[in-house]
mmCIF file of N, CA, C and O in Angstrom:
data_model
loop_
_atom_site.group_PDB
_atom_site.id
_atom_site.type_symbol
_atom_site.label_atom_id
_atom_site.label_comp_id
_atom_site.label_asym_id
_atom_site.label_seq_id
_atom_site.Cartn_x
_atom_site.Cartn_y
_atom_site.Cartn_z
ATOM 1 N N UNK A 1 137.954 137.897 39.567
ATOM 2 C CA UNK A 1 137.544 136.796 40.420
ATOM 3 C C UNK A 1 136.051 136.902 40.696
ATOM 4 O O UNK A 1 135.558 137.928 41.141
ATOM 5 N N UNK A 2 135.327 135.810 40.487
ATOM 6 C CA UNK A 2 133.881 135.794 40.696
ATOM 7 C C UNK A 2 133.558 135.410 42.143
ATOM 8 O O UNK A 2 134.208 134.538 42.728
ATOM 9 N N UNK A 3 132.577 136.070 42.711
ATOM 10 C CA UNK A 3 132.165 135.804 44.082
ATOM 11 C C UNK A 3 131.331 134.536 44.145
ATOM 12 O O UNK A 3 130.424 134.333 43.349
ATOM 13 N N UNK A 4 131.642 133.688 45.109
ATOM 14 C CA UNK A 4 130.871 132.469 45.328
ATOM 15 C C UNK A 4 129.707 132.775 46.262
ATOM 16 O O UNK A 4 129.888 133.411 47.301
ATOM 17 N N UNK A 5 128.500 132.341 45.878
ATOM 18 C CA UNK A 5 127.315 132.557 46.698
ATOM 19 C C UNK A 5 126.969 131.253 47.402
ATOM 20 O O UNK A 5 126.746 130.234 46.772
ATOM 21 N N UNK A 6 126.917 131.307 48.744
ATOM 22 C CA UNK A 6 126.644 130.135 49.562
ATOM 23 C C UNK A 6 125.350 130.349 50.340
ATOM 24 O O UNK A 6 125.165 131.381 50.978
ATOM 25 N N UNK A 7 124.460 129.364 50.279
ATOM 26 C CA UNK A 7 123.256 129.339 51.100
ATOM 27 C C UNK A 7 123.529 128.365 52.236
ATOM 28 O O UNK A 7 124.020 127.259 52.007
ATOM 29 N N UNK A 8 123.203 128.782 53.448
ATOM 30 C CA UNK A 8 123.605 127.998 54.609
ATOM 31 C C UNK A 8 122.493 127.919 55.644
ATOM 32 O O UNK A 8 121.783 128.891 55.882
ATOM 33 N N UNK A 9 122.343 126.741 56.258
ATOM 34 C CA UNK A 9 121.516 126.583 57.451
ATOM 35 C C UNK A 9 122.461 126.314 58.611
ATOM 36 O O UNK A 9 123.558 125.787 58.435
ATOM 37 N N UNK A 10 122.040 126.689 59.812
ATOM 38 C CA UNK A 10 122.869 126.448 60.984
ATOM 39 C C UNK A 10 124.021 127.413 61.154
ATOM 40 O O UNK A 10 124.965 127.136 61.904
ATOM 41 N N UNK A 11 123.961 128.544 60.510
ATOM 42 C CA UNK A 11 125.083 129.497 60.540
ATOM 43 C C UNK A 11 125.272 130.167 61.894
ATOM 44 O O UNK A 11 126.343 130.703 62.161
ATOM 45 N N UNK A 12 124.263 130.145 62.754
ATOM 46 C CA UNK A 12 124.422 130.788 64.059
ATOM 47 C C UNK A 12 124.854 129.798 65.139
ATOM 48 O O UNK A 12 125.074 130.185 66.275
ATOM 49 N N UNK A 13 124.978 128.536 64.775
ATOM 50 C CA UNK A 13 125.439 127.524 65.728
ATOM 51 C C UNK A 13 126.945 127.512 65.870
ATOM 52 O O UNK A 13 127.661 128.311 65.245
ATOM 53 N N UNK A 14 127.453 126.581 66.651
ATOM 54 C CA UNK A 14 128.884 126.513 66.961
ATOM 55 C C UNK A 14 129.729 126.299 65.703
ATOM 56 O O UNK A 14 130.616 127.099 65.390
ATOM 57 N N UNK A 15 129.462 125.240 64.971
ATOM 58 C CA UNK A 15 130.240 124.975 63.756
ATOM 59 C C UNK A 15 129.886 125.955 62.635
ATOM 60 O O UNK A 15 130.761 126.442 61.925
ATOM 61 N N UNK A 16 128.589 126.218 62.480
ATOM 62 C CA UNK A 16 128.138 127.094 61.403
ATOM 63 C C UNK A 16 128.698 128.495 61.498
ATOM 64 O O UNK A 16 129.084 129.087 60.485
ATOM 65 N N UNK A 17 128.766 129.042 62.698
ATOM 66 C CA UNK A 17 129.283 130.411 62.837
ATOM 67 C C UNK A 17 130.765 130.475 62.488
ATOM 68 O O UNK A 17 131.225 131.448 61.897
ATOM 69 N N UNK A 18 131.506 129.438 62.836
ATOM 70 C CA UNK A 18 132.928 129.412 62.478
ATOM 71 C C UNK A 18 133.098 129.305 60.964
ATOM 72 O O UNK A 18 133.918 130.015 60.373
ATOM 73 N N UNK A 19 132.329 128.424 60.335
ATOM 74 C CA UNK A 19 132.422 128.270 58.885
ATOM 75 C C UNK A 19 131.948 129.534 58.168
ATOM 76 O O UNK A 19 132.582 129.985 57.208
ATOM 77 N N UNK A 20 130.855 130.125 58.625
ATOM 78 C CA UNK A 20 130.348 131.355 58.009
ATOM 79 C C UNK A 20 131.390 132.466 58.074
ATOM 80 O O UNK A 20 131.591 133.202 57.107
ATOM 81 N N UNK A 21 132.070 132.583 59.200
ATOM 82 C CA UNK A 21 133.109 133.616 59.351
ATOM 83 C C UNK A 21 134.231 133.402 58.340
ATOM 84 O O UNK A 21 134.717 134.358 57.730
ATOM 85 N N UNK A 22 134.632 132.159 58.139
ATOM 86 C CA UNK A 22 135.689 131.860 57.163
ATOM 87 C C UNK A 22 135.217 132.170 55.748
ATOM 88 O O UNK A 22 135.950 132.770 54.949
ATOM 89 N N UNK A 23 133.997 131.779 55.423
ATOM 90 C CA UNK A 23 133.458 132.049 54.087
ATOM 91 C C UNK A 23 133.400 133.550 53.808
ATOM 92 O O UNK A 23 133.777 134.008 52.727
ATOM 93 N N UNK A 24 132.945 134.316 54.793
ATOM 94 C CA UNK A 24 132.888 135.773 54.621
ATOM 95 C C UNK A 24 134.288 136.365 54.501
ATOM 96 O O UNK A 24 134.513 137.264 53.690
ATOM 97 N N UNK A 25 135.207 135.854 55.276
ATOM 98 C CA UNK A 25 136.598 136.324 55.224
ATOM 99 C C UNK A 25 137.204 136.076 53.839
ATOM 100 O O UNK A 25 138.018 136.856 53.354
ATOM 101 N N UNK A 26 136.787 135.001 53.203
ATOM 102 C CA UNK A 26 137.291 134.660 51.873
ATOM 103 C C UNK A 26 136.528 135.373 50.758
ATOM 104 O O UNK A 26 136.812 135.161 49.589
ATOM 105 N N UNK A 27 135.553 136.207 51.131
ATOM 106 C CA UNK A 27 134.859 137.013 50.147
ATOM 107 C C UNK A 27 133.598 136.404 49.569
ATOM 108 O O UNK A 27 133.065 136.904 48.572
ATOM 109 N N UNK A 28 133.098 135.352 50.181
ATOM 110 C CA UNK A 28 131.860 134.731 49.687
ATOM 111 C C UNK A 28 130.648 135.592 50.031
ATOM 112 O O UNK A 28 130.644 136.312 51.033
ATOM 113 N N UNK A 29 129.629 135.500 49.197
ATOM 114 C CA UNK A 29 128.328 136.085 49.494
ATOM 115 C C UNK A 29 127.557 135.020 50.249
ATOM 116 O O UNK A 29 127.514 133.861 49.835
ATOM 117 N N UNK A 30 126.930 135.388 51.368
ATOM 118 C CA UNK A 30 126.288 134.404 52.230
ATOM 119 C C UNK A 30 124.813 134.732 52.420
ATOM 120 O O UNK A 30 124.456 135.869 52.729
ATOM 121 N N UNK A 31 123.969 133.719 52.230
ATOM 122 C CA UNK A 31 122.542 133.804 52.531
ATOM 123 C C UNK A 31 122.253 132.714 53.553
ATOM 124 O O UNK A 31 122.664 131.567 53.382
ATOM 125 N N UNK A 32 121.540 133.084 54.623
ATOM 126 C CA UNK A 32 121.353 132.177 55.751
ATOM 127 C C UNK A 32 119.877 131.935 56.019
ATOM 128 O O UNK A 32 119.102 132.885 56.149
ATOM 129 N N UNK A 33 119.505 130.650 56.098
ATOM 130 C CA UNK A 33 118.174 130.271 56.562
ATOM 131 C C UNK A 33 118.239 130.258 58.081
ATOM 132 O O UNK A 33 119.074 129.554 58.670
ATOM 133 N N UNK A 34 117.383 131.051 58.736
ATOM 134 C CA UNK A 34 117.451 131.160 60.195
ATOM 135 C C UNK A 34 116.088 131.434 60.791
ATOM 136 O O UNK A 34 115.246 132.085 60.167
ATOM 137 N N UNK A 35 115.884 130.947 61.991
ATOM 138 C CA UNK A 35 114.635 131.245 62.712
ATOM 139 C C UNK A 35 114.598 132.697 63.159
ATOM 140 O O UNK A 35 113.531 133.290 63.287
ATOM 141 N N UNK A 36 115.783 133.258 63.425
ATOM 142 C CA UNK A 36 115.880 134.623 63.946
ATOM 143 C C UNK A 36 116.832 135.449 63.082
ATOM 144 O O UNK A 36 118.035 135.528 63.372
ATOM 145 N N UNK A 37 116.319 136.084 62.024
ATOM 146 C CA UNK A 37 117.177 136.876 61.131
ATOM 147 C C UNK A 37 117.964 137.976 61.844
ATOM 148 O O UNK A 37 119.084 138.281 61.456
ATOM 149 N N UNK A 38 117.397 138.543 62.901
ATOM 150 C CA UNK A 38 118.106 139.606 63.631
ATOM 151 C C UNK A 38 119.399 139.066 64.236
ATOM 152 O O UNK A 38 120.415 139.771 64.291
ATOM 153 N N UNK A 39 119.392 137.817 64.665
ATOM 154 C CA UNK A 39 120.595 137.198 65.225
ATOM 155 C C UNK A 39 121.673 137.060 64.151
ATOM 156 O O UNK A 39 122.856 137.272 64.418
ATOM 157 N N UNK A 40 121.260 136.742 62.937
ATOM 158 C CA UNK A 40 122.210 136.637 61.822
ATOM 159 C C UNK A 40 122.851 137.995 61.560
ATOM 160 O O UNK A 40 124.069 138.100 61.408
ATOM 161 N N UNK A 41 122.038 139.052 61.521
ATOM 162 C CA UNK A 41 122.565 140.401 61.271
ATOM 163 C C UNK A 41 123.506 140.849 62.388
ATOM 164 O O UNK A 41 124.531 141.469 62.134
ATOM 165 N N UNK A 42 123.147 140.542 63.643
ATOM 166 C CA UNK A 42 124.026 140.916 64.770
ATOM 167 C C UNK A 42 125.357 140.175 64.696
ATOM 168 O O UNK A 42 126.408 140.730 64.976
ATOM 169 N N UNK A 43 125.305 138.917 64.318
ATOM 170 C CA UNK A 43 126.503 138.075 64.315
ATOM 171 C C UNK A 43 127.424 138.365 63.127
ATOM 172 O O UNK A 43 128.635 138.384 63.277
ATOM 173 N N UNK A 44 126.826 138.609 61.944
ATOM 174 C CA UNK A 44 127.623 138.714 60.720
ATOM 175 C C UNK A 44 127.529 140.061 60.017
ATOM 176 O O UNK A 44 128.287 140.322 59.098
ATOM 177 N N UNK A 45 126.592 140.917 60.404
ATOM 178 C CA UNK A 45 126.452 142.216 59.778
ATOM 179 C C UNK A 45 125.307 142.257 58.778
ATOM 180 O O UNK A 45 124.751 141.226 58.400
ATOM 181 N N UNK A 46 124.966 143.469 58.336
ATOM 182 C CA UNK A 46 123.810 143.657 57.468
ATOM 183 C C UNK A 46 124.006 143.158 56.033
ATOM 184 O O UNK A 46 123.050 143.032 55.280
ATOM 185 N N UNK A 47 125.241 142.854 55.648
ATOM 186 C CA UNK A 47 125.511 142.403 54.282
ATOM 187 C C UNK A 47 125.180 140.926 54.073
ATOM 188 O O UNK A 47 125.200 140.449 52.940
ATOM 189 N N UNK A 48 124.863 140.205 55.142
ATOM 190 C CA UNK A 48 124.478 138.796 55.031
ATOM 191 C C UNK A 48 122.957 138.710 54.972
ATOM 192 O O UNK A 48 122.265 139.203 55.863
ATOM 193 N N UNK A 49 122.450 138.092 53.927
ATOM 194 C CA UNK A 49 121.001 137.948 53.760
ATOM 195 C C UNK A 49 120.501 136.836 54.668
ATOM 196 O O UNK A 49 121.111 135.772 54.764
ATOM 197 N N UNK A 50 119.388 137.090 55.342
ATOM 198 C CA UNK A 50 118.774 136.074 56.200
ATOM 199 C C UNK A 50 117.326 135.896 55.767
ATOM 200 O O UNK A 50 116.637 136.865 55.464
ATOM 201 N N UNK A 51 116.873 134.655 55.728
ATOM 202 C CA UNK A 51 115.484 134.372 55.363
ATOM 203 C C UNK A 51 114.938 133.296 56.288
ATOM 204 O O UNK A 51 115.693 132.499 56.860
ATOM 205 N N UNK A 52 113.615 133.296 56.486
ATOM 206 C CA UNK A 52 112.979 132.375 57.429
ATOM 207 C C UNK A 52 112.111 131.332 56.751
ATOM 208 O O UNK A 52 111.628 130.418 57.413
ATOM 209 N N UNK A 53 111.908 131.460 55.461
ATOM 210 C CA UNK A 53 111.085 130.504 54.712
ATOM 211 C C UNK A 53 111.791 130.156 53.409
ATOM 212 O O UNK A 53 112.408 131.020 52.779
ATOM 213 N N UNK A 54 111.699 128.896 53.011
ATOM 214 C CA UNK A 54 112.404 128.466 51.810
ATOM 215 C C UNK A 54 111.937 129.178 50.556
ATOM 216 O O UNK A 54 112.713 129.368 49.628
ATOM 217 N N UNK A 55 110.680 129.619 50.523
ATOM 218 C CA UNK A 55 110.227 130.336 49.324
ATOM 219 C C UNK A 55 110.884 131.706 49.195
ATOM 220 O O UNK A 55 110.832 132.328 48.136
ATOM 221 N N UNK A 56 111.564 132.171 50.239
ATOM 222 C CA UNK A 56 112.321 133.431 50.189
ATOM 223 C C UNK A 56 113.804 133.202 49.898
ATOM 224 O O UNK A 56 114.575 134.149 49.815
ATOM 225 N N UNK A 57 114.197 131.947 49.773
ATOM 226 C CA UNK A 57 115.607 131.623 49.537
ATOM 227 C C UNK A 57 116.033 132.072 48.146
ATOM 228 O O UNK A 57 115.219 132.155 47.226
ATOM 229 N N UNK A 58 117.308 132.352 47.979
ATOM 230 C CA UNK A 58 117.815 132.706 46.649
ATOM 231 C C UNK A 58 117.573 131.549 45.669
ATOM 232 O O UNK A 58 117.614 130.381 46.053
ATOM 233 N N UNK A 59 117.332 131.897 44.436
ATOM 234 C CA UNK A 59 117.093 130.864 43.424
ATOM 235 C C UNK A 59 118.387 130.391 42.777
ATOM 236 O O UNK A 59 118.387 129.381 42.084
ATOM 237 N N UNK A 60 119.466 131.095 42.999
ATOM 238 C CA UNK A 60 120.772 130.732 42.453
ATOM 239 C C UNK A 60 121.787 130.695 43.593
ATOM 240 O O UNK A 60 121.830 131.600 44.424
ATOM 241 N N UNK A 61 122.604 129.650 43.621
ATOM 242 C CA UNK A 61 123.690 129.543 44.608
ATOM 243 C C UNK A 61 124.750 128.622 44.044
ATOM 244 O O UNK A 61 124.454 127.735 43.241
ATOM 245 N N UNK A 62 125.972 128.833 44.472
ATOM 246 C CA UNK A 62 127.076 127.968 44.065
ATOM 247 C C UNK A 62 127.212 126.769 45.005
ATOM 248 O O UNK A 62 127.750 125.736 44.607
ATOM 249 N N UNK A 63 126.732 126.932 46.240
ATOM 250 C CA UNK A 63 126.823 125.835 47.210
ATOM 251 C C UNK A 63 125.715 125.999 48.243
ATOM 252 O O UNK A 63 125.277 127.114 48.532
ATOM 253 N N UNK A 64 125.267 124.871 48.783
ATOM 254 C CA UNK A 64 124.321 124.844 49.880
ATOM 255 C C UNK A 64 124.961 124.013 50.994
ATOM 256 O O UNK A 64 125.400 122.889 50.751
ATOM 257 N N UNK A 65 125.003 124.587 52.198
ATOM 258 C CA UNK A 65 125.608 123.894 53.341
ATOM 259 C C UNK A 65 124.548 123.773 54.430
ATOM 260 O O UNK A 65 123.992 124.771 54.873
ATOM 261 N N UNK A 66 124.277 122.535 54.879
ATOM 262 C CA UNK A 66 123.287 122.284 55.905
ATOM 263 C C UNK A 66 123.990 121.852 57.184
ATOM 264 O O UNK A 66 124.487 120.737 57.282
ATOM 265 N N UNK A 67 124.011 122.761 58.154
ATOM 266 C CA UNK A 67 124.576 122.448 59.466
ATOM 267 C C UNK A 67 123.519 122.595 60.554
ATOM 268 O O UNK A 67 123.848 122.706 61.734
ATOM 269 N N UNK A 68 122.258 122.612 60.178
ATOM 270 C CA UNK A 68 121.172 122.725 61.149
ATOM 271 C C UNK A 68 121.001 121.408 61.889
ATOM 272 O O UNK A 68 121.228 120.339 61.339
ATOM 273 N N UNK A 69 120.568 121.510 63.110
ATOM 274 C CA UNK A 69 120.272 120.294 63.832
ATOM 275 C C UNK A 69 120.916 120.302 65.133
ATOM 276 O O UNK A 69 120.897 119.711 66.052
#
């Protein structure tokens, strides 16, 4: 089984945190665009990549989810 890589914005918000938890539970690799990367690590653990600028975003992903706003 191949791991799905998801890039996500809004992962620390109400809906985003619930969806991120489900994605991680299902074995997805998660990369999160966030203003505060430390908050992402506290919420989801060190295995979730967090970035603050789009030029640091992964160049490959299976899905992009935008829940920012």
